[in-house]
Every structure is written in C-alpha cells, then in structure tokens.
mmCIF file of C-alpha atoms and ligand atoms in Angstrom:
data_model
loop_
_atom_site.group_PDB
_atom_site.id
_atom_site.type_symbol
_atom_site.label_atom_id
_atom_site.label_comp_id
_atom_site.label_asym_id
_atom_site.label_seq_id
_atom_site.Cartn_x
_atom_site.Cartn_y
_atom_site.Cartn_z
ATOM 1 C CA MET L 1 152.489 105.610 94.827
ATOM 2 C CA PRO L 2 149.642 103.728 96.294
ATOM 3 C CA ILE L 3 146.353 104.346 94.167
ATOM 4 C CA ASN L 4 143.242 105.779 96.056
ATOM 5 C CA ILE L 5 140.379 103.200 95.881
ATOM 6 C CA HIS L 6 136.835 104.391 96.049
ATOM 7 C CA VAL L 7 134.256 101.652 96.567
ATOM 8 C CA ALA L 8 130.757 102.196 95.018
ATOM 9 C CA LYS L 9 128.177 102.808 97.636
ATOM 10 C CA THR L 10 125.776 100.292 96.330
ATOM 11 C CA HIS L 11 127.669 97.088 94.722
ATOM 12 C CA GLY L 12 127.912 93.190 95.127
ATOM 13 C CA PHE L 13 124.968 90.989 95.822
ATOM 14 C CA CYS L 14 121.453 92.588 95.365
ATOM 15 C CA GLY L 15 118.272 91.993 97.667
ATOM 16 C CA ASN L 16 117.971 90.359 101.152
ATOM 17 C CA ASP L 17 117.246 86.896 102.278
ATOM 18 C CA LYS L 18 113.507 87.087 100.503
ATOM 19 C CA PHE L 19 114.455 88.231 97.005
ATOM 20 C CA GLY L 20 117.290 89.156 94.525
ATOM 21 C CA VAL L 21 120.696 87.358 94.756
ATOM 22 C CA GLU L 22 120.913 86.971 98.209
ATOM 23 C CA GLY L 23 117.263 85.604 98.284
ATOM 24 C CA SER L 24 117.896 82.967 95.588
ATOM 25 C CA ILE L 25 121.097 81.547 97.359
ATOM 26 C CA GLN L 26 119.361 81.363 100.606
ATOM 27 C CA THR L 27 116.348 79.537 98.719
ATOM 28 C CA ALA L 28 118.987 76.960 97.751
ATOM 29 C CA ILE L 29 120.535 76.662 101.138
ATOM 30 C CA ASN L 30 117.018 76.241 102.588
ATOM 31 C CA ALA L 31 116.249 73.517 100.439
ATOM 32 C CA GLN L 32 119.537 71.710 101.052
ATOM 33 C CA LYS L 33 118.801 72.227 104.927
ATOM 34 C CA ALA L 34 115.307 70.717 104.355
ATOM 35 C CA HIS L 35 116.371 67.779 102.232
ATOM 36 C CA PRO L 36 120.057 67.046 102.762
ATOM 37 C CA GLY L 37 121.819 65.417 99.691
ATOM 38 C CA GLN L 38 118.919 65.504 97.438
ATOM 39 C CA VAL L 39 119.177 69.236 96.148
ATOM 40 C CA TYR L 40 119.891 70.031 92.491
ATOM 41 C CA MET L 41 120.009 73.541 91.083
ATOM 42 C CA LEU L 42 118.989 73.775 87.378
ATOM 43 C CA GLY L 43 121.538 76.059 85.479
ATOM 44 C CA ASP L 44 123.861 78.422 87.354
ATOM 45 C CA ILE L 45 121.362 79.807 89.966
ATOM 46 C CA VAL L 46 123.164 83.336 89.426
ATOM 47 C CA HIS L 47 125.711 84.258 86.820
ATOM 48 C CA ASN L 48 128.865 83.715 88.868
ATOM 49 C CA ILE L 49 130.723 80.615 89.033
ATOM 50 C CA HIS L 50 132.439 81.310 92.264
ATOM 51 C CA VAL L 51 128.805 81.275 93.777
ATOM 52 C CA VAL L 52 128.170 78.166 92.381
ATOM 53 C CA ASN L 53 131.038 76.553 93.536
ATOM 54 C CA LYS L 54 130.610 77.656 96.879
ATOM 55 C CA LEU L 55 127.019 76.173 97.099
ATOM 56 C CA LEU L 56 128.513 72.904 96.112
ATOM 57 C CA GLU L 57 131.877 72.982 98.309
ATOM 58 C CA GLU L 58 130.077 74.321 101.358
ATOM 59 C CA HIS L 59 126.325 73.059 101.306
ATOM 60 C CA GLN L 60 126.799 70.103 98.690
ATOM 61 C CA ILE L 61 124.177 71.541 96.275
ATOM 62 C CA LYS L 62 124.874 70.168 92.764
ATOM 63 C CA THR L 63 124.277 72.329 89.632
ATOM 64 C CA VAL L 64 122.980 70.283 86.594
ATOM 65 C CA TYR L 65 122.148 71.717 82.995
ATOM 66 C CA SER L 66 119.487 69.394 82.048
ATOM 67 C CA ILE L 67 116.276 68.455 84.148
ATOM 68 C CA ASP L 68 116.905 64.853 83.028
ATOM 69 C CA ASP L 69 120.084 64.514 85.179
ATOM 70 C CA ILE L 70 118.075 65.008 88.364
ATOM 71 C CA PRO L 71 116.600 61.642 89.859
ATOM 72 C CA ASP L 72 112.955 61.477 90.201
ATOM 73 C CA GLY L 73 111.746 62.705 93.724
ATOM 74 C CA SER L 74 114.690 64.755 94.546
ATOM 75 C CA VAL L 75 114.883 68.669 94.774
ATOM 76 C CA ILE L 76 114.980 71.154 92.124
ATOM 77 C CA VAL L 77 115.978 74.749 92.698
ATOM 78 C CA PHE L 78 115.179 77.159 89.766
ATOM 79 C CA ARG L 79 117.577 79.798 88.953
ATOM 80 C CA ALA L 80 117.142 83.742 89.893
ATOM 81 C CA HIS L 81 116.779 84.765 86.151
ATOM 82 C CA GLY L 82 113.419 82.755 85.641
ATOM 83 C CA SER L 83 112.785 79.618 83.709
ATOM 84 C CA VAL L 84 110.128 78.481 81.028
ATOM 85 C CA PRO L 85 107.020 76.902 82.236
ATOM 86 C CA GLU L 86 107.592 73.668 80.459
ATOM 87 C CA LEU L 87 110.351 72.993 83.071
ATOM 88 C CA PHE L 88 108.157 73.561 86.056
ATOM 89 C CA GLN L 89 105.468 71.083 84.144
ATOM 90 C CA LYS L 90 108.616 68.551 83.788
ATOM 91 C CA ALA L 91 109.637 68.967 87.468
ATOM 92 C CA LYS L 92 106.267 68.039 88.490
ATOM 93 C CA ALA L 93 105.736 65.196 85.935
ATOM 94 C CA LYS L 94 109.259 63.748 87.617
ATOM 95 C CA ASN L 95 107.863 64.324 91.179
ATOM 96 C CA LEU L 96 110.348 66.672 92.341
ATOM 97 C CA ILE L 97 109.991 68.853 94.909
ATOM 98 C CA ILE L 98 110.293 72.469 93.675
ATOM 99 C CA TYR L 99 112.163 75.545 95.240
ATOM 100 C CA ASP L 100 111.696 78.534 93.033
ATOM 101 C CA ALA L 101 114.490 80.865 93.399
ATOM 102 C CA THR L 102 113.295 83.174 90.718
ATOM 103 C CA CYS L 103 113.920 86.779 91.552
ATOM 104 C CA PRO L 104 110.489 88.201 92.337
ATOM 105 C CA ILE L 105 111.195 91.218 90.041
ATOM 106 C CA VAL L 106 111.674 88.832 87.229
ATOM 107 C CA THR L 107 108.230 86.772 88.156
ATOM 108 C CA HIS L 108 106.654 90.404 88.308
ATOM 109 C CA SER L 109 107.636 90.957 84.594
ATOM 110 C CA HIS L 110 106.574 87.472 83.718
ATOM 111 C CA LYS L 111 103.152 88.363 84.880
ATOM 112 C CA GLU L 112 102.907 91.444 83.033
ATOM 113 C CA ILE L 113 103.786 89.662 79.920
ATOM 114 C CA LEU L 114 100.996 87.011 80.575
ATOM 115 C CA ARG L 115 98.631 89.839 80.940
ATOM 116 C CA PHE L 116 99.763 91.719 78.152
ATOM 117 C CA ALA L 117 99.508 88.437 75.832
ATOM 118 C CA ASN L 118 95.965 87.506 77.165
ATOM 119 C CA GLU L 119 95.215 91.328 75.974
ATOM 120 C CA GLY L 120 96.068 90.167 72.597
ATOM 121 C CA ARG L 121 99.186 92.471 72.758
ATOM 122 C CA LYS L 122 102.835 91.986 71.155
ATOM 123 C CA ILE L 123 105.769 92.506 73.784
ATOM 124 C CA ILE L 124 108.895 93.764 72.054
ATOM 125 C CA TYR L 125 111.286 92.726 74.880
ATOM 126 C CA ILE L 126 114.812 94.025 74.694
ATOM 127 C CA ALA L 127 117.532 91.626 76.021
ATOM 128 C CA SER L 128 121.373 91.967 76.273
ATOM 129 C CA GLN L 129 121.561 88.897 74.228
ATOM 130 C CA LEU L 130 118.865 86.767 72.599
ATOM 131 C CA ASP L 131 120.104 83.599 74.335
ATOM 132 C CA HIS L 132 120.400 85.421 77.911
ATOM 133 C CA ASP L 133 118.897 83.378 80.411
ATOM 134 C CA GLU L 134 116.270 85.901 81.504
ATOM 135 C CA ALA L 135 115.313 86.498 78.100
ATOM 136 C CA ILE L 136 114.720 82.622 77.447
ATOM 137 C CA GLY L 137 112.412 82.502 80.506
ATOM 138 C CA VAL L 138 110.489 85.666 79.340
ATOM 139 C CA LYS L 139 109.956 84.260 75.821
ATOM 140 C CA GLY L 140 108.711 81.142 77.416
ATOM 141 C CA GLN L 141 105.999 82.777 79.031
ATOM 142 C CA ALA L 142 103.985 83.773 75.820
ATOM 143 C CA PRO L 143 106.204 82.428 72.995
ATOM 144 C CA GLU L 144 103.642 83.826 70.294
ATOM 145 C CA ALA L 145 103.277 87.320 71.799
ATOM 146 C CA VAL L 146 106.919 88.040 72.719
ATOM 147 C CA VAL L 147 109.342 89.275 70.076
ATOM 148 C CA LEU L 148 112.668 89.170 71.563
ATOM 149 C CA THR L 149 115.299 91.599 70.219
ATOM 150 C CA THR L 150 118.386 93.498 71.438
ATOM 151 C CA LEU L 151 119.083 97.335 71.822
ATOM 152 C CA ASN L 152 121.106 97.280 68.745
ATOM 153 C CA ASP L 153 118.103 95.742 66.664
ATOM 154 C CA VAL L 154 115.124 97.190 68.312
ATOM 155 C CA THR L 155 115.262 100.483 66.018
ATOM 156 C CA ASP L 156 115.132 98.565 62.767
ATOM 157 C CA LEU L 157 111.827 96.741 63.815
ATOM 158 C CA GLU L 158 108.589 97.523 62.372
ATOM 159 C CA ILE L 159 106.296 98.104 65.275
ATOM 160 C CA ASP L 160 102.615 98.508 65.360
ATOM 161 C CA PRO L 161 102.452 101.039 68.198
ATOM 162 C CA THR L 162 98.603 100.573 68.731
ATOM 163 C CA THR L 163 99.094 96.789 69.845
ATOM 164 C CA SER L 164 102.709 96.772 71.216
ATOM 165 C CA VAL L 165 104.397 97.306 74.429
ATOM 166 C CA VAL L 166 108.383 97.356 75.164
ATOM 167 C CA MET L 167 109.894 95.933 77.787
ATOM 168 C CA THR L 168 113.396 95.469 78.923
ATOM 169 C CA GLN L 169 115.402 92.896 80.588
ATOM 170 C CA THR L 170 116.371 94.165 84.141
ATOM 171 C CA THR L 171 120.142 94.425 83.845
ATOM 172 C CA LEU L 172 120.572 96.534 80.741
ATOM 173 C CA SER L 173 122.418 99.935 80.563
ATOM 174 C CA LYS L 174 120.400 102.721 81.670
ATOM 175 C CA LEU L 175 122.169 105.187 79.334
ATOM 176 C CA GLU L 176 121.603 103.061 76.333
ATOM 177 C CA VAL L 177 117.885 101.891 77.174
ATOM 178 C CA ASP L 178 117.542 105.809 77.584
ATOM 179 C CA ARG L 179 118.817 106.531 74.015
ATOM 180 C CA VAL L 180 116.814 103.855 72.516
ATOM 181 C CA LYS L 181 113.641 104.757 74.023
ATOM 182 C CA GLU L 182 114.242 108.322 72.536
ATOM 183 C CA LYS L 183 114.583 106.855 69.000
ATOM 184 C CA LEU L 184 111.600 104.818 69.326
ATOM 185 C CA LYS L 185 109.398 107.505 70.836
ATOM 186 C CA ALA L 186 110.343 109.854 67.995
ATOM 187 C CA LYS L 187 109.465 107.192 65.432
ATOM 188 C CA TYR L 188 106.298 105.955 67.583
ATOM 189 C CA PRO L 189 105.258 108.628 69.704
ATOM 190 C CA ASN L 190 102.459 106.685 71.210
ATOM 191 C CA LEU L 191 104.413 103.504 71.600
ATOM 192 C CA GLU L 192 104.094 102.255 75.460
ATOM 193 C CA PHE L 193 107.068 101.540 77.572
ATOM 194 C CA ARG L 194 107.150 99.532 80.693
ATOM 195 C CA PRO L 195 109.960 100.456 83.172
ATOM 196 C CA GLY L 196 112.197 97.140 83.045
ATOM 197 C CA LEU L 197 115.321 97.770 84.680
ATOM 198 C CA CYS L 198 115.336 96.540 88.201
ATOM 199 C CA TYR L 199 116.392 98.826 91.389
ATOM 200 C CA ALA L 200 119.804 97.132 91.864
ATOM 201 C CA THR L 201 120.800 97.668 88.273
ATOM 202 C CA THR L 202 119.918 101.257 88.581
ATOM 203 C CA SER L 203 121.375 102.266 91.926
ATOM 204 C CA ARG L 204 124.790 100.214 91.007
ATOM 205 C CA GLN L 205 124.859 101.962 87.655
ATOM 206 C CA ASN L 206 124.114 105.429 89.352
ATOM 207 C CA ASP L 207 126.972 104.995 91.552
ATOM 208 C CA VAL L 208 129.410 103.741 89.166
ATOM 209 C CA ILE L 209 128.623 106.759 86.634
ATOM 210 C CA GLU L 210 129.580 109.061 89.540
ATOM 211 C CA LEU L 211 132.492 107.421 90.251
ATOM 212 C CA ALA L 212 133.743 107.449 86.444
ATOM 213 C CA LYS L 213 132.868 111.117 86.406
ATOM 214 C CA GLN L 214 135.102 111.889 89.433
ATOM 215 C CA TYR L 215 138.001 109.520 88.466
ATOM 216 C CA GLY L 216 137.918 108.610 85.062
ATOM 217 C CA PHE L 217 138.916 105.288 85.845
ATOM 218 C CA ILE L 218 136.822 102.102 86.853
ATOM 219 C CA ILE L 219 137.186 98.406 87.831
ATOM 220 C CA ILE L 220 134.216 96.193 87.981
ATOM 221 C CA VAL L 221 134.379 92.615 89.755
ATOM 222 C CA GLY L 222 131.877 90.329 88.069
ATOM 223 C CA HIS L 223 131.713 87.238 86.158
ATOM 224 C CA PRO L 224 132.038 87.302 81.972
ATOM 225 C CA THR L 225 128.652 85.917 81.702
ATOM 226 C CA SER L 226 126.936 88.426 84.516
ATOM 227 C CA SER L 227 124.955 90.899 82.337
ATOM 228 C CA ASN L 228 124.565 93.335 84.947
ATOM 229 C CA SER L 229 128.365 93.160 85.865
ATOM 230 C CA ASN L 230 129.422 93.825 82.101
ATOM 231 C CA ARG L 231 126.882 96.979 81.977
ATOM 232 C CA LEU L 232 128.512 98.527 84.848
ATOM 233 C CA LYS L 233 131.724 98.266 82.839
ATOM 234 C CA ASP L 234 129.908 99.732 79.850
ATOM 235 C CA VAL L 235 128.210 102.657 81.721
ATOM 236 C CA ALA L 236 131.671 103.884 82.736
ATOM 237 C CA LEU L 237 133.038 103.565 79.251
ATOM 238 C CA ASP L 238 129.908 105.217 77.783
ATOM 239 C CA ILE L 239 130.870 108.467 79.776
ATOM 240 C CA GLY L 240 134.494 108.387 78.640
ATOM 241 C CA ALA L 241 136.297 106.638 81.606
ATOM 242 C CA ASP L 242 138.681 103.965 81.378
ATOM 243 C CA SER L 243 136.847 100.868 82.548
ATOM 244 C CA TYR L 244 137.629 96.967 82.776
ATOM 245 C CA ILE L 245 135.862 94.232 84.147
ATOM 246 C CA VAL L 246 137.560 91.330 85.937
ATOM 247 C CA ASP L 247 136.564 88.177 87.408
ATOM 248 C CA THR L 248 139.407 87.497 89.700
ATOM 249 C CA PRO L 249 142.377 89.345 91.122
ATOM 250 C CA LEU L 250 144.656 87.493 88.653
ATOM 251 C CA GLU L 251 142.758 89.436 85.598
ATOM 252 C CA LEU L 252 144.008 92.904 86.699
ATOM 253 C CA GLN L 253 147.037 94.225 84.442
ATOM 254 C CA PRO L 254 149.625 96.364 86.082
ATOM 255 C CA THR L 255 149.603 98.366 82.834
ATOM 256 C CA TRP L 256 146.017 100.105 83.957
ATOM 257 C CA PHE L 257 147.316 101.659 86.802
ATOM 258 C CA VAL L 258 150.170 103.678 85.278
ATOM 259 C CA ASN L 259 149.989 107.422 85.969
ATOM 260 C CA LYS L 260 146.398 106.839 87.883
ATOM 261 C CA THR L 261 146.194 108.355 91.178
ATOM 262 C CA ASP L 262 142.607 107.182 91.764
ATOM 263 C CA VAL L 263 140.083 104.240 91.025
ATOM 264 C CA GLY L 264 136.525 103.695 91.122
ATOM 265 C CA ILE L 265 135.793 99.981 92.070
ATOM 266 C CA SER L 266 132.286 98.168 92.043
ATOM 267 C CA SER L 267 130.937 94.733 91.748
ATOM 268 C CA GLY L 268 127.953 93.188 89.931
ATOM 269 C CA ALA L 269 124.781 91.901 91.753
ATOM 270 C CA SER L 270 126.160 88.438 91.746
ATOM 271 C CA THR L 271 129.616 88.978 92.784
ATOM 272 C CA PRO L 272 130.405 87.876 96.402
ATOM 273 C CA GLU L 273 131.830 90.554 98.507
ATOM 274 C CA TRP L 274 134.916 88.417 99.396
ATOM 275 C CA LEU L 275 135.924 88.570 95.622
ATOM 276 C CA LEU L 276 135.641 92.323 95.527
ATOM 277 C CA ASN L 277 137.904 92.388 98.731
ATOM 278 C CA ASP L 278 140.479 90.022 97.074
ATOM 279 C CA VAL L 279 140.592 92.435 93.935
ATOM 280 C CA ILE L 280 140.897 95.616 96.358
ATOM 281 C CA GLU L 281 143.924 93.591 97.995
ATOM 282 C CA LYS L 282 145.634 92.894 94.699
ATOM 283 C CA ILE L 283 145.227 96.514 93.567
ATOM 284 C CA LYS L 284 146.859 97.731 96.789
ATOM 285 C CA ASP L 285 149.712 95.280 95.983
ATOM 286 C CA LEU L 286 150.200 96.419 92.548
ATOM 287 C CA THR L 287 150.166 99.989 93.038
ATOM 288 C CA SER L 288 152.259 99.987 96.520
HETATM 289 FE FE1 LIG F 1 116.555 90.688 90.939
HETATM 290 FE FE2 LIG F 1 117.677 92.811 89.686
HETATM 291 FE FE3 LIG F 1 118.872 91.232 91.491
HETATM 292 S S1 LIG F 1 116.153 91.396 88.888
HETATM 293 S S2 LIG F 1 118.155 89.249 90.871
HETATM 294 S S3 LIG F 1 117.039 92.358 91.994
HETATM 295 S S4 LIG F 1 119.846 92.390 89.570
#
C-alpha cells in the first residue's frame, strides 16, 4: 500500500538571495558573472557536495581546499560557515578579489565573540564537533578567549561564571541545548547564555518534532557532513521516532517502510529541493 508522505512546512535551503545558504550560493554565482573563469571557492561553500558539484558543472566555479591553490589576482569566495581572519589576510596578500559568502548570522556571532573577548571575558562555545568549519571560524576570531567544547563535554568544564559567557554553534539540536543549559544553570545560576541557534535550525527542528510526534517515522535528506541535517534526524530520534538520514534516494532501505502507513520528510538547510523531490519519488516507488 502506498505510504502517506508528509513534507515538513520548513525544509531545504535557508535564507534568500542576500543571506543563508541561498545567499551564499548567489554570492558565488555573482562572483562568476563578474569575473568569468576566475572564481575559486575555498572549502565546500555549504555542507552538501551536490551543491558544490552543481556550481562546478553549471557555473564553472571550482572548489579548492587550500588558499595556496588559488592563482594570485583571481577571485576567492569564502564559505557560508565563516572563516578565520588569517585567511582573509592571506587572500589580501595574494591580491585576490574577495567575495564573502559567510552567513550574516555567523558574522553576527563573530562580532559578539570579538566584543566579549575585548571585554576580557571567556567564551565557552559549544560546537557539534571541535573540527566543524563553523567552530574553526569562531575560534579564529579570538583564539585566546574562545574555549571550544561539545554538548557532551561542556558540563564537565570548570567555568568561572563571573567572566564567562556560553555561546553555541547555529545548528545544534534545540532539545540537547535546552537540557545542557538546564544542567549548567543548576551548577552556575548566574552564568550568561547567548542564544546561538539560528532561526532556520529552530524552525526546521520544530516542524520535524511535530511530524515525529504525529507519525513516529521520519526521513531527512541531507549530506553526512551537514550538522543541521543530522540534528533534524537527532531531534526526531530524541522524541522516540524512527528516524533516518539519506544523502540520495539510493540510500533508502526498503525494510524501513515495512508496516508503515505514514512518513514525515524534511531536508537540511543545505539540501537542494531537487534532491528532496528525488527521495520522495523513490519512496513512492518503494511503497507502491
Ligand atoms: Fe545561516 Fe542558519 Fe542557514 S546560520 S546558513 S541561516 S542554517
């Protein structure tokens, strides 16, 4: 029997042509229009290899993983997740034309970090992983002042609540953050928290939680490197639903659909809509 497919209200690319994933992609395309054939993105502009590949195939925009691989005088596009200041300095020293595709929400957190660091405060920054690109960019803003940690480790830290402030990566699980915040508040009642999850993370997670409560079965379309996509899967698991993440339709397993009548489906903020549609079509095939 065909399964009923319920697509989350908010899903897929965040932002518009000025910010978020949409804005970052548009920045790269604008750079290419202004400087055809000379544009290099430093690192994956967003955490989805299909987006990176399309920018190469359709717009001839190359991705490199070291600034040394960009010829002097050409164009560099900095990724959505933010980058360390040294890379901007190196780009200037190489006479590169800079297009900054950092999401303005990440830029805002960089500014806050600099302000806190200038006030002599420590920033306890909770990341999905210590080597996540957003976390690396954040640490680079004020290496002496930022203490990188994870949701698992932060509650074991000895924190001075009079001088410290807690910030988070934009794409963590809101459920996990709330639990950890409660624990930290119990230990340090006066510790300051700055809201860190972005609107796109929160709205996509809220919608997935609703679908997970209603149907108990969730599929997320997102790349394995995408923190926000993985957290969509996690929030559904967190409230007891069956939940899986797939990068492409090929990863769907027929056994997941046995005895299921309904499935909720969503996609991460870096997942193109065509990929979500391909997964939906494959689910229809598998359950027809
Ligand atoms: Fe920006 Fe949040 Fe999207 S930080 S890139 S609006 S997931």
